[in-house]
């Protein structure tokens, strides 16, 4: 029998904070207090401090001496660079996955899209967004390359948090759902040129949506 090691207080604090950033409970740019977090979680400041240091390494928080801790923010240029990164790495992973395990990838993506459909029918946006993140992780699962997977995993939280941030824009999630369905079908038929085209369209929409979100924020502040 294999025993499961209990999670440390740092790991529990890390999971709580990461999930709160990804699901939007903690918004971009929000100030965080070590004391406030430790009081909320009922732990000392030490594991909270360690968790925040880990989140800094993941790019999910910024820590500045004398200024404290804030949830990350992104400029339009940084979003463009994330999109460039995603297009390059997801395309490479798709090519490997189609070569190494096309049946497994197609089956898992079909199941994922079916779960997306149920989440939308139930009006469960949080579950839909989690499935959106899981959909893209499937590419790396079936690519069978640990280095590609680790590179993507490093920025997974930031990508997922950005996804949540954009989900409130009109039609954004509707279009996302349709695009995932088309990608799943292209995987089933092993049509790499179509996958490449759809992926560019899908990720480029993030660039455009973030630009729209920035414009709306500027209008609200005016």
Coordinates of C-alpha atoms in Angstrom, one line a residue, residues 63-173:
X63 CA 6.8 41.4 -4.8
X64 CA 8.5 44.7 -4.4
X65 CA 10.5 45.8 -1.3
X66 CA 8.8 48.4 0.7
X67 CA 5.7 48.2 -1.6
X68 CA 4.4 44.7 -0.8
X69 CA 2.8 42.1 -2.9
X70 CA 0.3 42.4 -5.7
X71 CA -1.4 40.0 -8.1
X72 CA 0.3 40.2 -11.5
X73 CA -0.9 42.5 -14.3
X74 CA -0.1 42.3 -18.0
X75 CA 0.6 44.9 -20.6
X76 CA -0.7 44.5 -24.1
X77 CA 2.9 43.7 -25.2
X78 CA 3.2 41.0 -22.5
X79 CA 0.0 39.4 -23.7
X80 CA 1.3 39.4 -27.3
X81 CA 4.4 37.6 -26.1
X82 CA 2.4 35.0 -24.2
X83 CA 0.4 34.4 -27.4
X84 CA 3.6 34.1 -29.5
X85 CA 4.8 31.5 -26.9
X86 CA 1.6 29.6 -27.0
X87 CA 1.4 29.4 -30.7
X88 CA 5.0 28.1 -31.0
X89 CA 4.8 25.6 -28.2
X90 CA 1.3 24.3 -28.7
X91 CA 1.9 23.9 -32.5
X92 CA 5.1 21.8 -31.7
X93 CA 3.2 19.7 -29.2
X94 CA 0.3 19.1 -31.5
X95 CA 2.6 17.8 -34.2
X96 CA 4.3 15.4 -31.8
X97 CA 0.9 14.3 -30.3
X98 CA -0.5 13.6 -33.8
X99 CA 2.5 11.5 -34.6
X100 CA 2.8 9.6 -31.3
X101 CA -0.7 9.1 -30.0
X102 CA -3.4 10.6 -32.3
X103 CA -6.2 8.2 -31.1
X104 CA -5.6 9.0 -27.4
X105 CA -5.5 12.7 -28.1
X106 CA -8.7 12.6 -30.2
X107 CA -10.5 10.5 -27.5
X108 CA -9.5 12.8 -24.7
X109 CA -10.4 16.0 -26.6
X110 CA -13.7 14.6 -27.6
X111 CA -14.5 13.8 -23.9
X112 CA -13.3 17.3 -22.8
X113 CA -15.6 19.0 -25.3
X114 CA -18.5 16.9 -24.2
X115 CA -17.8 18.1 -20.6
X116 CA -17.5 21.7 -21.8
X117 CA -21.0 21.3 -23.4
X118 CA -22.4 20.1 -20.1
X119 CA -20.7 22.9 -18.2
X120 CA -22.2 25.5 -20.5
X121 CA -25.7 23.9 -20.3
X122 CA -25.4 24.2 -16.5
X123 CA -24.2 27.8 -16.7
X124 CA -21.0 26.7 -14.8
X125 CA -18.4 29.2 -16.2
X126 CA -15.8 28.3 -13.6
X127 CA -15.9 24.6 -14.6
X128 CA -15.9 25.5 -18.3
X129 CA -12.7 27.6 -17.8
X130 CA -11.1 24.7 -16.0
X131 CA -11.9 22.4 -18.9
X132 CA -10.5 25.0 -21.3
X133 CA -7.2 24.9 -19.4
X134 CA -7.3 21.1 -19.3
X135 CA -8.0 20.9 -23.1
X136 CA -4.7 22.6 -23.9
X137 CA -2.9 20.5 -21.3
X138 CA -4.0 17.4 -23.3
X139 CA -1.8 18.4 -26.2
X140 CA 1.3 18.1 -24.0
X141 CA 0.1 15.0 -22.3
X142 CA 0.0 13.1 -25.6
X143 CA 3.1 14.8 -27.1
X144 CA 5.3 12.8 -24.8
X145 CA 7.9 15.4 -24.3
X146 CA 8.7 16.4 -20.7
X147 CA 10.6 19.5 -21.7
X148 CA 7.7 20.9 -23.7
X149 CA 5.3 20.1 -20.9
X150 CA 7.5 21.7 -18.3
X151 CA 7.9 24.9 -20.3
X152 CA 4.1 25.2 -20.8
X153 CA 3.5 24.3 -17.1
X154 CA 5.7 27.2 -16.0
X155 CA 3.2 29.7 -17.4
X156 CA 0.0 27.7 -17.1
X157 CA -1.3 29.7 -14.1
X158 CA -0.8 33.0 -15.8
X159 CA -2.4 31.7 -19.0
X160 CA -5.4 30.4 -17.0
X161 CA -5.8 33.6 -15.1
X162 CA -5.7 35.6 -18.4
X163 CA -8.4 33.3 -19.7
X164 CA -10.6 34.0 -16.7
X165 CA -10.0 37.8 -17.1
X166 CA -11.3 37.7 -20.7
X167 CA -14.2 35.4 -20.1
X168 CA -16.5 38.3 -19.2
X169 CA -16.2 39.9 -22.6
X170 CA -19.3 39.5 -24.9
X171 CA -19.2 36.2 -26.9
X172 CA -15.7 35.4 -25.9
X173 CA -16.6 32.1 -24.2

